[in-house]
Amino acid sequence: MGNHNSFNLNHKEQLHSARINSLNKDPTLGMLPMEKLGKLLIQKSLEEDSINGIGCGVFKRYLFPQYPEMARKLFAFLVTSSGGPASSHVISYSNFKAQTERLLSVLADDRQVLMYVMMYADGKEEIDQDQFRDLLIAVYKLAMDHYPEGPQSCRYIFKTVQSVVDSAFHKKLTLKVGYLTNWILQHCPRLIVLLHRYIVHILSTGYRSVIEKCPYSKPNDLELTTPVLEQENLFKTEKNPLLPLSQVWILSTTLPALYTQPILHSKPTPNCFNTQNFLSKFLDFSCPSHWTLLYNSNQHGIGSNRFLHHVLSYRGPTLTFLRGDEGVLFCMGGTSEWRESHQYWGGDDTIILQLLPTYKVINRGPKSMYLNTSIRGYPKGIRAGNDPRKPSIEVDDSFQHVTHCGIPYKLESVEVWGCGSPKNREVQLDIKNWQIKEAEKTRKLKMTSKEWLDHPDRYLLELAGRQTYST
C-alpha cells in the first residue's frame, strides 16, 4: 500500500516538473497569437540586435523575409499609428499588440484600401506616383510568388502598372489619399484583398516561424490553381502574346467573381484538412485557372463570320478583347452567351473596360451588350454600353474599326475567352461537331437515277417548268 502511494506521489511530481520545464521552454504557452508573436519578437530583438522592444530588423527577417520593403512600410505604419515617428526602428510590446490587433479587426473594404494607401503614402495626406507604383508592384509580386510551379514573371508588368498609374493620376504628380482610395474602389475593388489577407495570415501564425527559429519563407505553402494563361501554346507567341499575365492579374482585381472564380484541379479527400486548399481560399487568390480561348483573329481570321463561328453556342460568360492601333485595348465582359438580337442584353455583372493605354472601368450593369449581323433596319456590328444612343464601344460589321467615345481605331485583333465551366466548352464543341456532320451529310448526298425519279423535289421542279436537270 505504501509503495502504491509512493508511486502516485512520484508520478505527480514528474508531471509537475514536466509542466514547469515546458513553460520554461516556451513562456508564451496560454497566450493569444498576437501576444505570443509580440513576446517572441521582443526576445529575438534583444538576443540578435540588443534592442529593448521589437526591432524592425527582426520583424522583417522572421515575418516577411521575401518582402523587406513591404515589411518596412508595415512596420512604419504600426509605429506612426501608435503615435511614434515614422523613422523609428523600434516599437514597444504594448503598442505592437494594440496596432496589430487593430489592423486585424479592419473588415470593411473601403477601410482596408484606405489603410494600405496611407501605409504606402508613409502616413501623409497625399501619395505620389512612385508610391502607388510600389503598392501595385508589391501586390503583383505577392500574387506571382505563390504559384505551385514557382515564381512567375511577365515582361509587360511595367507597362500594365503604368497604365493603372496614368489612369488614376491624370498626369498629376500627387493625389489625395482619399481620392486614390475611391479610385481603387471603383476601378480595382479587389486590389488590396490579397495583400491584407496575406498580412493577416502572417501576423496570426507568424509566432510559429519565430519559435522554430526559421523565417517564414516558404512560398509554396499557399496553393494556387494553375492558370491556363501561362501555357506555352497560348501565351507566348513571338509578336503579341495573348493576354500577358500581368494584364490578367490586374483584370482579376476588377472583374466580378463570375469571370474569375477559380476551379480547383484536385479536391481534398473527404474528412481531411488540407492546409494548402484552406490557405488558397482564405487568401482569395482570384487569378483565373479556367479561361479557355474561343476565338483569336490572328489565328482564325478576322471578320464577323469568323467571330460568329467560334463564339456562338458557348453558353457561359465571356471576355472579348479588342486591340486597336495607337496601342488601345478594350475588354467587354458578357455574362451569358453571345447572341444576335436587335436589343441589348446582359446581366448585372456585364462590364466594359479599357486596359491600355490607361486602365479604367467604362461601364457596368445589365443590358450593355449588342450583336447584330443580319437583322435589317437595326445597327450592324457589335456595341457595348449603358446608353444605346451613345455606345461606349462600337465594332462595325466588317470588323475594320473599333470606336470609343467617337474616336475610331483600326481593329488589329480580337480575342474571346470563355470564362464558364469546362462543361460549357464541351457543349459548344459537341454542337459544332454536330453542325459539321450535318453539313457533310448534305454536301455528300447523292442519289441514283431511280431514287431521283421518285423524289418529291423532281416533281416540284417539273411543276416550275424545268424538264431537264442533272442528277
Coordinates of C-alpha atoms in Angstrom, one line a residue:
M1 CA 0.0 0.0 0.0
G2 CA 2.8 2.3 0.9
N3 CA 4.6 1.6 -2.3
H4 CA 1.5 2.4 -4.2
N5 CA 1.1 5.8 -2.6
S6 CA 4.8 6.5 -3.2
F7 CA 4.4 5.7 -6.9
N8 CA 1.4 8.1 -7.2
L9 CA 3.4 10.9 -5.4
N10 CA 6.4 10.4 -7.7
H11 CA 4.2 10.4 -10.8
K12 CA 2.5 13.7 -9.7
E13 CA 5.9 15.3 -9.1
Q14 CA 7.1 14.2 -12.6
L15 CA 4.0 15.7 -14.2
H16 CA 4.5 18.9 -12.3
S17 CA 8.2 19.0 -13.2
A18 CA 7.3 18.4 -16.9
R19 CA 4.9 21.3 -16.9
I20 CA 7.4 23.6 -15.4
N21 CA 10.0 22.6 -18.0
S22 CA 7.6 23.1 -20.8
L23 CA 6.8 26.6 -19.5
N24 CA 10.5 27.4 -19.3
K25 CA 11.0 26.2 -22.9
D26 CA 8.0 28.2 -24.2
P27 CA 6.9 31.1 -21.9
T28 CA 4.2 32.0 -24.4
L29 CA 2.0 29.0 -23.8
G30 CA -1.5 30.0 -23.0
M31 CA -1.2 33.4 -24.7
L32 CA -3.2 34.6 -27.7
P33 CA -1.4 34.5 -31.1
M34 CA -0.6 38.3 -31.2
E35 CA 0.6 38.2 -27.6
K36 CA 2.9 35.2 -28.4
L37 CA 4.2 36.9 -31.5
G38 CA 5.0 40.1 -29.6
K39 CA 6.8 38.4 -26.8
L40 CA 8.9 36.2 -29.1
L41 CA 9.9 39.2 -31.3
I42 CA 11.0 41.1 -28.2
Q43 CA 13.1 38.1 -27.2
K44 CA 14.7 37.9 -30.7
S45 CA 15.3 41.7 -30.9
L46 CA 17.2 41.5 -27.6
E47 CA 19.2 38.4 -28.5
E48 CA 20.1 39.4 -32.0
D49 CA 20.1 43.2 -32.1
S50 CA 20.4 44.2 -28.4
I51 CA 17.2 46.2 -28.7
N52 CA 14.7 46.7 -26.0
G53 CA 11.3 46.4 -27.7
I54 CA 10.5 45.0 -31.2
G55 CA 13.0 45.9 -33.8
C56 CA 12.3 46.5 -37.5
G57 CA 15.1 44.1 -38.5
V58 CA 13.7 41.1 -36.6
F59 CA 10.2 42.0 -37.8
K60 CA 11.4 41.8 -41.4
R61 CA 13.6 38.7 -41.0
Y62 CA 11.2 36.5 -39.3
L63 CA 7.9 37.5 -40.8
F64 CA 8.4 39.0 -44.3
P65 CA 11.9 38.0 -45.5
Q66 CA 10.7 37.9 -49.1
Y67 CA 9.2 41.3 -49.0
P68 CA 11.5 43.6 -47.0
E69 CA 10.2 46.9 -48.4
M70 CA 6.6 45.9 -47.7
A71 CA 7.6 44.9 -44.2
R72 CA 9.4 48.2 -43.7
K73 CA 6.2 50.1 -44.8
L74 CA 4.0 48.0 -42.5
F75 CA 6.4 48.4 -39.5
A76 CA 6.5 52.2 -40.0
F77 CA 2.7 52.3 -40.3
L78 CA 2.4 50.4 -36.9
V79 CA 4.8 52.9 -35.3
T80 CA 3.1 56.0 -36.6
S81 CA -0.3 54.7 -35.8
S82 CA 0.8 54.4 -32.2
G83 CA 2.0 58.0 -32.2
G84 CA 5.7 57.4 -32.8
P85 CA 7.9 58.9 -35.5
A86 CA 8.0 57.1 -38.9
S87 CA 11.8 56.9 -38.7
S88 CA 11.7 54.8 -35.5
H89 CA 13.1 51.3 -35.9
V90 CA 11.6 50.1 -32.5
I91 CA 8.1 49.7 -31.2
S92 CA 7.0 48.7 -27.7
Y93 CA 5.2 45.4 -27.0
S94 CA 2.0 47.2 -25.9
N95 CA 1.9 49.4 -29.0
F96 CA 2.7 46.5 -31.3
K97 CA -0.1 44.4 -29.8
A98 CA -2.6 47.2 -29.9
Q99 CA -1.9 48.2 -33.5
T100 CA -1.7 44.7 -35.0
E101 CA -5.0 43.8 -33.3
R102 CA -6.5 47.0 -34.7
L103 CA -5.2 46.0 -38.2
L104 CA -6.6 42.5 -38.0
S105 CA -10.0 43.9 -37.0
V106 CA -10.4 46.0 -40.2
L107 CA -13.1 44.3 -42.2
A108 CA -14.8 46.9 -44.4
D109 CA -13.3 47.1 -48.0
D110 CA -13.1 50.9 -48.0
R111 CA -11.2 51.0 -44.7
Q112 CA -8.8 48.3 -45.9
V113 CA -8.0 50.2 -49.0
L114 CA -7.6 53.5 -47.2
M115 CA -5.3 51.9 -44.6
Y116 CA -2.9 50.5 -47.2
V117 CA -2.9 53.6 -49.4
M118 CA -1.9 55.5 -46.2
M119 CA 0.7 52.9 -45.5
Y120 CA 2.4 53.4 -48.9
A121 CA 2.0 57.2 -48.6
D122 CA 4.1 57.0 -45.4
G123 CA 1.3 58.3 -43.3
K124 CA 0.9 61.5 -45.3
E125 CA -2.3 63.0 -46.7
E126 CA -1.0 62.8 -50.3
I127 CA 0.5 59.9 -52.3
D128 CA 2.8 60.3 -55.3
Q129 CA 3.0 58.1 -58.5
D130 CA 6.1 56.2 -57.3
Q131 CA 4.4 55.2 -54.0
F132 CA 1.3 54.0 -55.8
R133 CA 3.5 52.1 -58.3
D134 CA 5.3 50.4 -55.3
L135 CA 1.9 49.3 -53.9
L136 CA 0.9 47.8 -57.3
I137 CA 4.2 46.0 -57.7
A138 CA 4.0 44.6 -54.2
V139 CA 0.6 43.1 -54.7
Y140 CA 1.6 41.8 -58.1
K141 CA 4.8 40.2 -56.8
L142 CA 2.9 38.6 -53.9
A143 CA 0.4 37.0 -56.3
M144 CA 3.1 35.8 -58.7
D145 CA 5.3 34.4 -56.0
H146 CA 2.8 31.8 -54.8
Y147 CA 2.2 29.7 -57.9
P148 CA 2.9 26.0 -57.3
E149 CA 5.3 25.9 -60.2
G150 CA 7.4 28.6 -58.7
P151 CA 7.5 32.4 -59.1
Q152 CA 6.0 33.7 -62.3
S153 CA 7.0 36.8 -64.3
C154 CA 5.7 38.9 -67.1
R155 CA 7.8 41.3 -69.2
Y156 CA 4.7 43.5 -69.7
I157 CA 4.3 44.2 -65.9
F158 CA 5.7 47.8 -66.0
K159 CA 3.5 48.7 -69.0
T160 CA 0.5 47.3 -67.2
V161 CA 1.3 49.1 -63.9
Q162 CA 2.0 52.3 -65.7
S163 CA -1.5 52.2 -67.4
V164 CA -3.1 52.0 -63.9
V165 CA -0.9 54.8 -62.6
D166 CA -1.6 57.1 -65.6
S167 CA -5.4 56.4 -65.3
A168 CA -5.5 57.2 -61.6
F169 CA -3.3 60.3 -61.6
H170 CA -4.4 62.0 -64.8
K171 CA -0.9 63.4 -65.3
K172 CA -0.8 64.8 -61.8
L173 CA 2.2 64.2 -59.6
T174 CA 0.3 63.6 -56.3
L175 CA -3.2 62.7 -55.3
K176 CA -5.1 63.0 -52.0
V177 CA -5.2 59.6 -50.2
G178 CA -9.0 59.7 -50.1
Y179 CA -9.3 60.3 -53.8
L180 CA -7.0 57.4 -54.7
T181 CA -8.9 55.2 -52.3
N182 CA -12.1 56.0 -54.1
W183 CA -10.5 55.4 -57.5
I184 CA -9.3 52.0 -56.4
L185 CA -12.7 51.0 -55.1
Q186 CA -14.3 52.0 -58.4
H187 CA -11.7 50.5 -60.8
C188 CA -9.8 47.8 -58.9
P189 CA -12.0 46.9 -56.0
R190 CA -10.2 43.7 -55.1
L191 CA -6.6 45.0 -55.4
I192 CA -6.0 45.1 -51.7
V193 CA -7.8 41.9 -50.7
L194 CA -4.8 39.7 -51.3
L195 CA -2.3 42.0 -49.6
H196 CA -4.5 42.4 -46.5
R197 CA -5.3 38.7 -46.1
Y198 CA -1.6 37.7 -46.6
I199 CA -0.5 40.1 -43.8
V200 CA -3.3 39.0 -41.6
H201 CA -2.3 35.3 -42.1
I202 CA 1.4 36.1 -41.4
L203 CA 0.7 38.1 -38.3
S204 CA -1.7 35.5 -37.0
T205 CA 0.6 32.5 -37.5
G206 CA 4.0 34.1 -37.5
Y207 CA 4.8 33.1 -33.9
R208 CA 5.4 29.5 -35.2
S209 CA 8.2 30.6 -37.5
V210 CA 9.8 32.5 -34.6
I211 CA 9.6 29.5 -32.3
E212 CA 11.1 27.3 -35.0
K213 CA 13.9 29.9 -35.5
C214 CA 13.1 29.7 -39.2
P215 CA 12.0 32.8 -41.1
Y216 CA 8.6 32.5 -42.8
S217 CA 9.9 32.0 -46.3
K218 CA 8.1 29.1 -47.9
P219 CA 6.2 30.5 -50.9
N220 CA 4.8 27.1 -51.9
D221 CA 2.8 26.6 -48.7
L222 CA 0.0 28.6 -50.4
E223 CA -1.6 26.7 -53.2
L224 CA -2.9 28.5 -56.3
T225 CA -4.7 26.9 -59.1
T226 CA -2.6 26.6 -62.2
P227 CA -3.5 29.4 -64.7
V228 CA -4.1 28.3 -68.3
L229 CA -2.7 31.7 -69.1
E230 CA 0.9 30.6 -68.7
Q231 CA 0.7 27.7 -71.1
E232 CA 3.3 28.0 -73.8
N233 CA 0.9 27.4 -76.7
L234 CA -1.4 30.1 -75.7
F235 CA 0.6 33.0 -74.1
K236 CA 4.0 33.1 -75.6
T237 CA 3.7 34.0 -79.2
E238 CA 6.6 36.0 -80.5
K239 CA 4.8 39.1 -81.8
N240 CA 1.9 39.7 -79.5
P241 CA 1.4 37.3 -76.6
L242 CA -2.2 36.5 -75.8
L243 CA -3.2 38.1 -72.6
P244 CA 0.1 38.8 -70.8
L245 CA -0.1 37.5 -67.2
S246 CA 0.2 41.0 -65.7
Q247 CA -3.0 42.1 -67.6
V248 CA -4.8 39.0 -66.3
W249 CA -3.7 39.9 -62.8
I250 CA -5.0 43.4 -62.9
L251 CA -8.2 42.2 -64.5
S252 CA -8.7 39.8 -61.7
T253 CA -8.7 42.8 -59.3
T254 CA -11.6 44.3 -61.2
L255 CA -13.8 41.6 -62.8
P256 CA -16.8 40.2 -60.9
A257 CA -16.3 36.7 -59.5
L258 CA -18.5 35.3 -62.3
Y259 CA -15.4 35.6 -64.6
T260 CA -12.6 34.9 -62.2
Q261 CA -13.9 32.2 -59.9
P262 CA -11.1 29.6 -59.8
I263 CA -11.8 25.9 -60.4
L264 CA -9.7 23.5 -58.2
H265 CA -7.8 20.9 -60.2
S266 CA -7.8 18.5 -57.3
K267 CA -10.3 18.0 -54.5
P268 CA -9.1 17.3 -51.0
T269 CA -10.0 13.9 -49.7
P270 CA -13.2 13.8 -47.5
N271 CA -12.8 14.5 -43.8
C272 CA -9.2 15.5 -44.4
F273 CA -8.0 19.1 -43.5
N274 CA -5.9 20.3 -46.4
T275 CA -3.8 23.3 -45.4
Q276 CA -2.9 24.4 -48.9
N277 CA -6.5 24.4 -50.1
F278 CA -7.5 26.2 -46.9
L279 CA -5.0 29.0 -47.4
S280 CA -5.8 29.3 -51.1
K281 CA -9.4 30.0 -50.2
F282 CA -8.5 32.2 -47.2
L283 CA -6.2 34.4 -49.2
D284 CA -8.8 34.7 -52.0
F285 CA -6.4 34.4 -54.9
S286 CA -8.5 35.2 -57.9
C287 CA -6.2 34.8 -60.9
P288 CA -8.4 32.6 -63.1
S289 CA -7.4 29.0 -64.0
H290 CA -10.3 28.0 -66.2
W291 CA -10.4 30.5 -69.1
T292 CA -10.4 28.9 -72.5
L293 CA -9.6 30.6 -75.8
L294 CA -12.6 30.5 -78.1
Y295 CA -11.5 32.9 -80.8
N296 CA -8.2 34.5 -81.8
S297 CA -8.4 36.6 -85.0
N298 CA -4.7 36.2 -85.6
Q299 CA -5.2 32.5 -85.9
H300 CA -8.8 32.1 -87.1
G301 CA -9.0 35.2 -89.3
I302 CA -10.8 38.5 -88.6
G303 CA -14.4 39.1 -89.6
S304 CA -18.0 38.8 -88.3
N305 CA -18.5 35.4 -89.8
R306 CA -15.3 34.0 -88.2
F307 CA -16.3 35.6 -84.9
L308 CA -19.8 34.1 -85.0
H309 CA -18.5 30.7 -86.0
H310 CA -16.1 30.4 -83.0
V311 CA -18.1 32.2 -80.3
L312 CA -21.8 31.3 -80.8
S313 CA -23.1 28.3 -78.8
Y314 CA -20.7 28.9 -75.9
R315 CA -23.3 29.1 -73.1
G316 CA -21.3 30.8 -70.4
P317 CA -19.7 34.2 -69.6
T318 CA -17.1 35.5 -71.9
L319 CA -14.4 38.2 -72.1
T320 CA -13.8 39.8 -75.5
F321 CA -10.6 41.8 -76.1
L322 CA -10.4 44.4 -78.9
R323 CA -6.9 45.6 -79.9
G324 CA -6.7 48.8 -82.0
D325 CA -4.0 50.9 -83.4
E326 CA -2.3 53.5 -81.3
G327 CA -2.0 50.9 -78.6
V328 CA -5.6 50.8 -77.4
L329 CA -7.0 47.7 -75.8
F330 CA -10.6 47.2 -74.6
C331 CA -12.4 44.4 -72.8
M332 CA -16.1 43.5 -72.8
G333 CA -17.3 41.1 -70.2
G334 CA -20.6 39.3 -71.2
T335 CA -22.5 37.4 -68.5
S336 CA -24.2 35.0 -71.0
E337 CA -23.7 33.5 -74.4
W338 CA -23.3 35.8 -77.4
R339 CA -26.5 36.0 -79.5
E340 CA -27.8 38.1 -82.4
S341 CA -30.6 40.4 -81.4
H342 CA -31.9 43.9 -82.2
Q343 CA -32.0 44.6 -78.4
Y344 CA -29.3 45.0 -75.8
W345 CA -28.7 42.1 -73.4
G346 CA -26.5 41.0 -70.5
G347 CA -26.8 40.6 -66.7
D348 CA -25.8 42.8 -63.8
D349 CA -22.2 41.7 -64.0
T350 CA -21.7 42.9 -67.5
I351 CA -18.6 45.1 -67.6
I352 CA -16.7 47.2 -70.2
L353 CA -13.1 48.2 -69.5
Q354 CA -10.2 49.9 -71.1
L355 CA -6.8 48.2 -70.4
L356 CA -4.4 50.3 -72.5
P357 CA -3.1 53.0 -72.7
T358 CA -5.0 53.7 -69.4
Y359 CA -6.8 51.3 -67.2
K360 CA -10.4 52.1 -66.2
V361 CA -13.9 50.7 -65.9
I362 CA -16.0 52.3 -68.7
N363 CA -19.4 50.8 -67.9
R364 CA -21.1 48.3 -65.6
G365 CA -24.6 47.0 -65.5
P366 CA -27.3 45.0 -67.3
K367 CA -28.3 45.2 -70.9
S368 CA -25.0 46.6 -72.1
M369 CA -24.1 44.2 -75.0
Y370 CA -25.4 44.1 -78.6
L371 CA -24.7 42.0 -81.6
N372 CA -26.4 42.1 -85.0
T373 CA -25.1 41.0 -88.4
S374 CA -28.3 40.0 -90.2
I375 CA -31.4 41.8 -88.8
R376 CA -32.5 44.6 -91.2
G377 CA -33.3 48.0 -90.0
Y378 CA -31.1 47.9 -87.0
P379 CA -27.4 48.9 -86.5
K380 CA -25.0 46.2 -87.6
G381 CA -21.9 45.0 -85.7
I382 CA -21.0 44.9 -82.0
R383 CA -22.0 47.6 -79.5
A384 CA -21.4 47.9 -75.8
G385 CA -22.5 50.5 -73.2
N386 CA -25.4 51.6 -71.0
D387 CA -26.8 54.1 -73.5
P388 CA -27.9 52.6 -76.8
R389 CA -27.9 56.0 -78.4
K390 CA -24.2 56.6 -77.4
P391 CA -22.5 53.2 -77.1
S392 CA -19.1 53.2 -75.4
I393 CA -17.6 50.7 -77.7
E394 CA -18.6 50.0 -81.4
V395 CA -17.3 47.5 -83.9
D396 CA -18.5 47.8 -87.4
D397 CA -20.0 44.7 -89.2
S398 CA -16.9 44.4 -91.4
F399 CA -14.6 44.3 -88.3
Q400 CA -12.4 47.0 -89.6
H401 CA -12.7 49.6 -86.8
V402 CA -13.4 49.8 -83.1
T403 CA -14.7 53.1 -81.9
H404 CA -14.6 54.6 -78.4
C405 CA -16.1 57.9 -77.4
G406 CA -16.5 58.8 -81.1
I407 CA -12.8 58.1 -81.9
P408 CA -12.3 55.3 -84.5
Y409 CA -9.3 53.0 -84.3
K410 CA -8.2 50.4 -86.8
L411 CA -9.2 47.0 -85.4
E412 CA -6.0 44.9 -85.3
S413 CA -7.1 41.8 -83.4
V414 CA -10.0 40.2 -81.5
E415 CA -9.8 37.6 -78.8
V416 CA -12.7 35.9 -77.0
W417 CA -12.1 33.9 -73.8
G418 CA -14.7 31.6 -72.3
C419 CA -15.0 32.0 -68.5
G420 CA -17.5 29.3 -67.7
S421 CA -17.0 25.7 -66.6
P422 CA -15.3 23.1 -68.8
K423 CA -18.8 21.7 -69.4
N424 CA -19.7 24.9 -71.3
R425 CA -16.9 24.4 -73.7
E426 CA -17.7 20.7 -74.1
V427 CA -21.3 21.5 -75.0
Q428 CA -20.2 24.1 -77.6
L429 CA -17.8 21.6 -79.2
D430 CA -20.5 19.0 -79.3
I431 CA -22.8 21.4 -81.1
K432 CA -20.1 22.4 -83.6
N433 CA -19.3 18.7 -84.3
W434 CA -22.9 18.0 -84.9
Q435 CA -23.2 21.0 -87.3
I436 CA -20.1 19.8 -89.2
K437 CA -21.5 16.3 -89.6
E438 CA -24.9 17.6 -90.8
A439 CA -23.1 19.9 -93.3
E440 CA -21.0 16.9 -94.5
K441 CA -24.2 14.8 -95.0
T442 CA -25.8 17.5 -97.1
R443 CA -22.7 18.1 -99.2
K444 CA -22.2 14.4 -99.9
L445 CA -25.8 13.5 -100.6
K446 CA -26.0 11.5 -103.8
M447 CA -28.9 9.7 -105.5
T448 CA -29.3 7.1 -108.1
S449 CA -31.4 7.8 -111.2
K450 CA -34.1 5.6 -109.9
E451 CA -34.2 7.3 -106.5
W452 CA -34.4 10.7 -108.2
L453 CA -37.4 9.6 -110.3
D454 CA -39.4 9.1 -107.1
H455 CA -38.0 12.1 -105.2
P456 CA -40.6 14.9 -104.4
D457 CA -38.1 17.6 -105.5
R458 CA -38.2 16.3 -109.1
Y459 CA -42.0 16.8 -109.1
L460 CA -41.6 20.4 -107.8
L461 CA -39.0 21.2 -110.5
E462 CA -41.3 19.9 -113.2
L463 CA -44.2 22.0 -111.9
A464 CA -41.9 25.0 -112.2
G465 CA -41.4 24.3 -115.8
R466 CA -38.0 22.7 -115.7
Q467 CA -37.9 19.5 -117.6
T468 CA -34.2 18.9 -117.9
Y469 CA -31.9 18.6 -114.9
S470 CA -28.8 16.8 -113.8
T471 CA -28.8 14.1 -111.1

